[in-house]
Coordinates of C-alpha atoms in Angstrom, one line a residue:
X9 CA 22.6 -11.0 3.6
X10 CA 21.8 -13.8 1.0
X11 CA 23.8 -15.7 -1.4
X12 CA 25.2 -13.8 -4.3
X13 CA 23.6 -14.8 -7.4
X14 CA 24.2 -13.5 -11.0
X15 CA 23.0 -10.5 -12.5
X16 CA 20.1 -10.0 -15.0
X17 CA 21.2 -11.1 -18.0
X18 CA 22.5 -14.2 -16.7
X19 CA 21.0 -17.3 -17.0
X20 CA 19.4 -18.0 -14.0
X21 CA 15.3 -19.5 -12.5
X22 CA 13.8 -16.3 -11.8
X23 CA 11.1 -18.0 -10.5
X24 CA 12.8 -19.5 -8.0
X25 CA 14.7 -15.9 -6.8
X26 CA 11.7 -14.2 -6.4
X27 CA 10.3 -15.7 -3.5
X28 CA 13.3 -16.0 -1.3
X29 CA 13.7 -12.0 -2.4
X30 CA 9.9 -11.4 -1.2
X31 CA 10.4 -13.5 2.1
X32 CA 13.7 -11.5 2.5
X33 CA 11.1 -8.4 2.9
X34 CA 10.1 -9.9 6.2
X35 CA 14.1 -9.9 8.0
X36 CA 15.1 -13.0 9.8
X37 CA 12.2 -13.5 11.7
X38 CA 10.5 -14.9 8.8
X39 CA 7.3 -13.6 7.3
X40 CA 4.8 -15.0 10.1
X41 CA 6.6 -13.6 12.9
X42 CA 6.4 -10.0 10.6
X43 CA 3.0 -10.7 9.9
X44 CA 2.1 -10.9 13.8
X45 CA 4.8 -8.6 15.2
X46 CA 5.2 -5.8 12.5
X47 CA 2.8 -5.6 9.8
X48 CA -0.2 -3.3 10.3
X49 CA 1.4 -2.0 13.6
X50 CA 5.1 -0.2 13.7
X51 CA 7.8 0.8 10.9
X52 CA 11.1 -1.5 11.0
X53 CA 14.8 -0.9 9.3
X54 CA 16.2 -3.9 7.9
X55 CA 19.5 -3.6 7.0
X56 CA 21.4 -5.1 4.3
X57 CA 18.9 -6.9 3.0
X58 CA 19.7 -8.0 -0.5
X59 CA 23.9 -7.9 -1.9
X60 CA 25.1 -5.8 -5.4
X61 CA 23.9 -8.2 -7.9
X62 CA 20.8 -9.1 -6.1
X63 CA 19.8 -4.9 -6.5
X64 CA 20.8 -5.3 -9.9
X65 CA 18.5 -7.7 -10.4
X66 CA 15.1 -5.9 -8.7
X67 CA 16.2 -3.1 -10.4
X68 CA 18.6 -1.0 -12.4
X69 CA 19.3 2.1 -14.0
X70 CA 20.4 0.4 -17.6
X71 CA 16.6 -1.1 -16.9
X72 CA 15.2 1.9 -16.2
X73 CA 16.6 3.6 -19.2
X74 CA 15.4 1.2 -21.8
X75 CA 11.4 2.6 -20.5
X76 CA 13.0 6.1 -21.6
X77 CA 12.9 4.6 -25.6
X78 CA 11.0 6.4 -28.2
X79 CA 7.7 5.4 -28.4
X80 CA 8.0 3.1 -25.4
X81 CA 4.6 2.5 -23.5
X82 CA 6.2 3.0 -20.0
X83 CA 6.8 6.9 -21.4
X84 CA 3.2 7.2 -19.9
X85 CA 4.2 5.9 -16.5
X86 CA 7.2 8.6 -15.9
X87 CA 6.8 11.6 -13.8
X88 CA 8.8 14.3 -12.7
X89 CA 8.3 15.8 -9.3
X90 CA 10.3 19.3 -9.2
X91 CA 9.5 22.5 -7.0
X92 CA 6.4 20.7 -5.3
X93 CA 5.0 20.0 -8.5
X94 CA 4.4 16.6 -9.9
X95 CA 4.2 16.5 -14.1
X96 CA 4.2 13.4 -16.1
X97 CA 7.0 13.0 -18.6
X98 CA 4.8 13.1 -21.7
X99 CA 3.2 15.9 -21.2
X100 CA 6.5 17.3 -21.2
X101 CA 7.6 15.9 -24.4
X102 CA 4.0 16.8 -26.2
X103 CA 5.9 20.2 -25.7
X104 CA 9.0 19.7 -26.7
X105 CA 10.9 17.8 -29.6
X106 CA 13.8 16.6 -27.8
X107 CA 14.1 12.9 -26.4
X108 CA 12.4 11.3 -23.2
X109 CA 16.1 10.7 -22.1
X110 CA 17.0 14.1 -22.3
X111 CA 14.5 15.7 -20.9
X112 CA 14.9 13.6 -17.7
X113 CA 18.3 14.1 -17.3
X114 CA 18.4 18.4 -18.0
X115 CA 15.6 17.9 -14.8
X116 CA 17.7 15.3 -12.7
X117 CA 20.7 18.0 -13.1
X118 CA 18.3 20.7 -12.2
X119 CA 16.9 18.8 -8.8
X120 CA 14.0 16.9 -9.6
X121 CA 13.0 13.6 -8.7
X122 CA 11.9 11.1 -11.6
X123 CA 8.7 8.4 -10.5
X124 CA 8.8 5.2 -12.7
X125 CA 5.1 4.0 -11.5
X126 CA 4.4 0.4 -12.2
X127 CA 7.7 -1.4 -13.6
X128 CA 5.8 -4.7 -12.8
X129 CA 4.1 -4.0 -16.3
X130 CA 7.4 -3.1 -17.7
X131 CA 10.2 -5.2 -16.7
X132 CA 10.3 -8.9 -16.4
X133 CA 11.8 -9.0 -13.2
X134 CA 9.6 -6.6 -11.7
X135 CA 6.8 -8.4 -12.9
X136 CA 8.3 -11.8 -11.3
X137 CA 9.1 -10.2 -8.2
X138 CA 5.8 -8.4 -7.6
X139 CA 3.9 -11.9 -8.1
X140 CA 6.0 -13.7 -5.8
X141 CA 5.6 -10.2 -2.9
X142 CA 1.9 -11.0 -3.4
X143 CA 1.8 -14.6 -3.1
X144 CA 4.1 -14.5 0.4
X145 CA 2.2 -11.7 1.7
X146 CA -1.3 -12.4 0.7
X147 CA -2.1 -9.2 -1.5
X148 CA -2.1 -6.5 -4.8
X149 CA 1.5 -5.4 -5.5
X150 CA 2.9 -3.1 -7.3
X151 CA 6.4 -1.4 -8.0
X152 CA 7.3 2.1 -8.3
X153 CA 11.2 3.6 -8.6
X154 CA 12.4 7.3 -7.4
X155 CA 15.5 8.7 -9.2
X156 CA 16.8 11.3 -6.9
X157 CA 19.9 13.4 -7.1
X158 CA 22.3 14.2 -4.0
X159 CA 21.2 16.6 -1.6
X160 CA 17.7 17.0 -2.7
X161 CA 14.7 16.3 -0.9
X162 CA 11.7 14.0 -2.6
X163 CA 8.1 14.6 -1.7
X164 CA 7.0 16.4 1.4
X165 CA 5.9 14.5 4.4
X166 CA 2.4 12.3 3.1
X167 CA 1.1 9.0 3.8
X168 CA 0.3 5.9 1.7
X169 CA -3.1 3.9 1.8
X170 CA -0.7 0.8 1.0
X171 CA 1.8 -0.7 3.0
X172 CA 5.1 -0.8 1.7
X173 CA 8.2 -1.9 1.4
X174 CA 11.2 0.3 0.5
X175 CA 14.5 -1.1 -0.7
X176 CA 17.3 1.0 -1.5
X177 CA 18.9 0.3 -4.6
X178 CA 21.9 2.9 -5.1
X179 CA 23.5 5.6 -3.2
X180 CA 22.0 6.6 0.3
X181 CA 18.8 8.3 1.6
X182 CA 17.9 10.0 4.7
X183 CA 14.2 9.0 6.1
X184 CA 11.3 10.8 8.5
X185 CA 8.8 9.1 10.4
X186 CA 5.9 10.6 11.9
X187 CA 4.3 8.9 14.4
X188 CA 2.0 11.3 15.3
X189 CA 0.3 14.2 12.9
X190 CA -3.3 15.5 12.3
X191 CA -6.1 13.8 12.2
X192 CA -4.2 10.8 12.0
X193 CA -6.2 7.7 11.5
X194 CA -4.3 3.7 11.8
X195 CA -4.8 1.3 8.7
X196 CA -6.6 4.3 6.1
X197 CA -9.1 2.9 3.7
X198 CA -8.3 3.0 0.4
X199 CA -10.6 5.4 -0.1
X200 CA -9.5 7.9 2.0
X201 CA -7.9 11.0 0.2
X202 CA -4.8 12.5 0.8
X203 CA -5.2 16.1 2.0
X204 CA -1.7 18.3 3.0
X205 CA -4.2 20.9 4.4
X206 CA -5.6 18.3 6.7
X207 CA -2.3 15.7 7.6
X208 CA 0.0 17.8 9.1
X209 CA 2.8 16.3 11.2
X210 CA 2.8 16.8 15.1
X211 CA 6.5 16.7 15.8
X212 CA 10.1 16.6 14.0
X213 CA 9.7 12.6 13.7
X214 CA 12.3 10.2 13.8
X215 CA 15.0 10.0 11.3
X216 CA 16.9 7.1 9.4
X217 CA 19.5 6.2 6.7
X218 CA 18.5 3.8 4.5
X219 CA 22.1 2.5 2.6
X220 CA 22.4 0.0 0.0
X221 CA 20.5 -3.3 0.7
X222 CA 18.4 -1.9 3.3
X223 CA 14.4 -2.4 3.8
X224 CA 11.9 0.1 5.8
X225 CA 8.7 -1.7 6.2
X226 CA 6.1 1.6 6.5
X227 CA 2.5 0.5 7.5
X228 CA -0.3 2.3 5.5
X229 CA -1.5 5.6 7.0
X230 CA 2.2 5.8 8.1
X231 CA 3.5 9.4 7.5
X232 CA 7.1 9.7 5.6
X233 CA 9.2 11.7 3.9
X234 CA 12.3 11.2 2.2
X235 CA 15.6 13.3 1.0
X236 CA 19.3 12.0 -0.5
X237 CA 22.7 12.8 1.8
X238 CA 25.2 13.8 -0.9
X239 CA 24.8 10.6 -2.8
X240 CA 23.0 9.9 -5.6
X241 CA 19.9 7.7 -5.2
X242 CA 17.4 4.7 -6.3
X243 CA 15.6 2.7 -4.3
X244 CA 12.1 1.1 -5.1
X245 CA 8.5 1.3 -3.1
X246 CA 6.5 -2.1 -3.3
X247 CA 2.8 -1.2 -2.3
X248 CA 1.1 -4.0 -1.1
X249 CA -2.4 -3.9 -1.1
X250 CA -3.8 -6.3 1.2
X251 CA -8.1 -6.9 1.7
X252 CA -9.1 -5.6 5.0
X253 CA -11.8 -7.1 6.8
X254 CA -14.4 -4.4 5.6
X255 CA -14.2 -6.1 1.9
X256 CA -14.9 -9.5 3.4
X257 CA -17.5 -8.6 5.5
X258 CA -19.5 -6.7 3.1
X259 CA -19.1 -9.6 0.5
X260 CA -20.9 -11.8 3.2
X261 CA -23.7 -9.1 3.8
X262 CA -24.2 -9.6 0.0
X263 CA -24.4 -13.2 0.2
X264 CA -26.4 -12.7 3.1
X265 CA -28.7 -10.4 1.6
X266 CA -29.8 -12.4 -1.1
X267 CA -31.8 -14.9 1.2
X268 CA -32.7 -11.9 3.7
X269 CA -35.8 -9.9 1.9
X270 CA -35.3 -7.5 4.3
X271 CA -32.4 -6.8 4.0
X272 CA -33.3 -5.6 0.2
X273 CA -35.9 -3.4 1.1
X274 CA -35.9 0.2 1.3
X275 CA -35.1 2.0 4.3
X276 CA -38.4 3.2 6.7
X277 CA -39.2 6.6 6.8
X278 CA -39.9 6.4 10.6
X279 CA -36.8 6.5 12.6
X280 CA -37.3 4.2 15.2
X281 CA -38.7 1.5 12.4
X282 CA -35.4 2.0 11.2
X283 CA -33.6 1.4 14.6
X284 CA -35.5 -2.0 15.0
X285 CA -35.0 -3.7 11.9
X286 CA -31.2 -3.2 11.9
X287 CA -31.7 -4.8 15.3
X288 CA -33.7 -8.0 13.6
X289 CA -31.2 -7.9 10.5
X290 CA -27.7 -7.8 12.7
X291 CA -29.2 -11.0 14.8
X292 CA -29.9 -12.7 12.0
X293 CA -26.9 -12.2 10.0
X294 CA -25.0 -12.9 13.4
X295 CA -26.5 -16.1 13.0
X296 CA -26.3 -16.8 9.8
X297 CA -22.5 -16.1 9.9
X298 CA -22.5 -18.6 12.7
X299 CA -24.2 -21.6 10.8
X300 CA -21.9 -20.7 8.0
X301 CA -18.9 -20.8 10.0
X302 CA -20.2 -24.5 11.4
X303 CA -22.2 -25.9 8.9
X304 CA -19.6 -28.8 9.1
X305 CA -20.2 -29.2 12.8
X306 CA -23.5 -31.8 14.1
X307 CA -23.9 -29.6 17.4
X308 CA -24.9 -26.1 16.1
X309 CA -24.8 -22.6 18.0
X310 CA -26.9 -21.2 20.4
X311 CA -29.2 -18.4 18.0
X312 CA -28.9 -15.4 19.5
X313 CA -31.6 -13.3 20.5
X314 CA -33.2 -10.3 19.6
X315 CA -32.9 -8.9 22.7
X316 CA -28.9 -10.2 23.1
X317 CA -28.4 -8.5 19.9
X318 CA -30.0 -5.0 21.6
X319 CA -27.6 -5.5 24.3
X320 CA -24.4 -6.0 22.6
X321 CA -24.8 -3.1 19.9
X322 CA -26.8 -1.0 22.1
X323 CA -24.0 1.9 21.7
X324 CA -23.5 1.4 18.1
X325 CA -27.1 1.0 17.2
X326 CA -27.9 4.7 19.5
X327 CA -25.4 6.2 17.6
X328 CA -26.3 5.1 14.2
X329 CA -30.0 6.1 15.0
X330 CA -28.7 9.7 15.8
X331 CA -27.3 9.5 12.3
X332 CA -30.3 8.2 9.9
X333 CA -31.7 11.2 8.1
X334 CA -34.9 13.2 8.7
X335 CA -37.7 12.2 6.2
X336 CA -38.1 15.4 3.5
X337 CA -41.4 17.0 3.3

């Protein structure tokens, strides 16, 4: 565990906290052994992570309830999952005349788990804290909390398109990984949907306790689901978003494209047309990605051919013929 440090309304450099807190993510390997060992590829428990005033500062309920003020913005960014339904909190109250703080605790008494999405837009620390997650692990970040009361479960087994980091705040809560489920596909796209019909899990998974202090890394696509033991709970999800390679490859294409005329043209209407200038456009961005890669180098790569091109995506290229629509007519 790290040095105790005051809590949040003491004076203190946040900016200096928050990176040791966001390397803390990463255990005491550090964050490049995570980055090669862990991220991407496995879940990993860390436990007691971060002490009692450290929690208090990532997050707390006296924080929380000061979102639940009349007429606060962060009203919009409240929801209540109860009964396998997920509401938000205002339309609730566009019902109702009582307060926000009510409301949420007549449906904490009657089981239902409270979502604050986004408290990097709402609370200074948060807001520090997510910055400094991005900057140490290279992506988007964003904070969500989950109020739960004892003995109830949260939401049913799912998976994130994020990784993210979970650290538990107050009270205990009792984990389910799934390694294995339906169609399960490694690293999801951001894109892809989440569909309970679809991602079912395969086996009864493998369970955990996460206490105070501790941190569960869960790679995106990784399947979950969470419940307390007979303790109240808080802990906090940090998604973190990073760029896959896709985004960076198609950003090149583009760049690549606009000195390609080709490459900007419609696509033939013959089939095999088709087939052979996505052979003559891959070579040639192959090399131009080369020259890019060592346009600071006087001995330049060997071109490569056509023909070496043919070769190497022969399986890829067949495929993708197979899948180029028929002309209408």
């Amino acid at each position: 565990m790290g040095k105790n440090i005051p809590g949040p309304d003491a004076a203190l450099d946040n900016n200096a906290v928050a990176p040791d807190y966001a390397r803390r993510l990463a255990g005491p390997m550090g964050v490049d052994a995570f980055n090669r060992q862990i991220r991407e590829q496995r879940y990993t428990q860390l436990a007691n992570q971060f002490s009692d005033t450290e929690r208090t500062w990532l997050c707390s309920t006296h924080a929380l309830a000061k979102l639940l003020m009349p007429q606060c913005s962060a009203l919009d960014s409240i929801d209540i999952y109860s009964q396998a339904y997920l509401v938000r909190l205002t339309d609730m109250l566009h019902k109702s005349d009582r307060l926000a703080v009510d409301l949420v605790q007549e449906q904490l008494i009657r089981g239902a788990t409270i979502r604050f999405r986004n408290l990097e837009k709402q609370i200074p620390s948060s807001q520090i804290f997510a910055a400094a997650v991005g900057s140490v692990f290279h992506g988007q970040t964003t904070i969500n909390a989950y109020l739960t009361p004892g003995g109830q479960n949260g939401f049913p087994p799912h998976f994130d398109n994020t990784d993210v980091f979970v650290i538990q705040i107050i009270g205990s809560k009792h984990w389910t990984l799934f390694e294995h489920y339906s169609h399960r596909m490694a690293l999801p796209l951001g894109d892809v949907a989440w569909d309970p019909e679809k991602y079912q899990p395969d086996d009864s998974g493998t369970s955990l306790v996460m206490t105070p202090g501790d941190v569960l890394y869960i790679p995106r696509g990784g399947m979950h689901t969470a419940g307390c033991t007979e303790d109240f709970s808080l802990h906090l999800t940090v998604s973190l978003e990073s760029e896959p390679m896709l985004d960076r490859l198609q950003l090149l294409m583009r760049e690549w494209a606009n000195h390609n005329l080709t490459a900007r043209q419609r696509v033939p209407e013959d089939r095999q047309q088709t087939k052979d200038q996505l052979v003559h456009l891959a070579a040639d961005f192959f090399n131009w990605l080369q020259l890019q890669g060592n346009h600071d180098n006087s001995v330049q790569p060997e071109p490569i051919s056509q023909q070496q091109m043919v070769d190497k995506f022969n399986g890829i290229l067949t495929s993708l013929a197979q899948t180029v629509p028929k002309p209408k007519g």
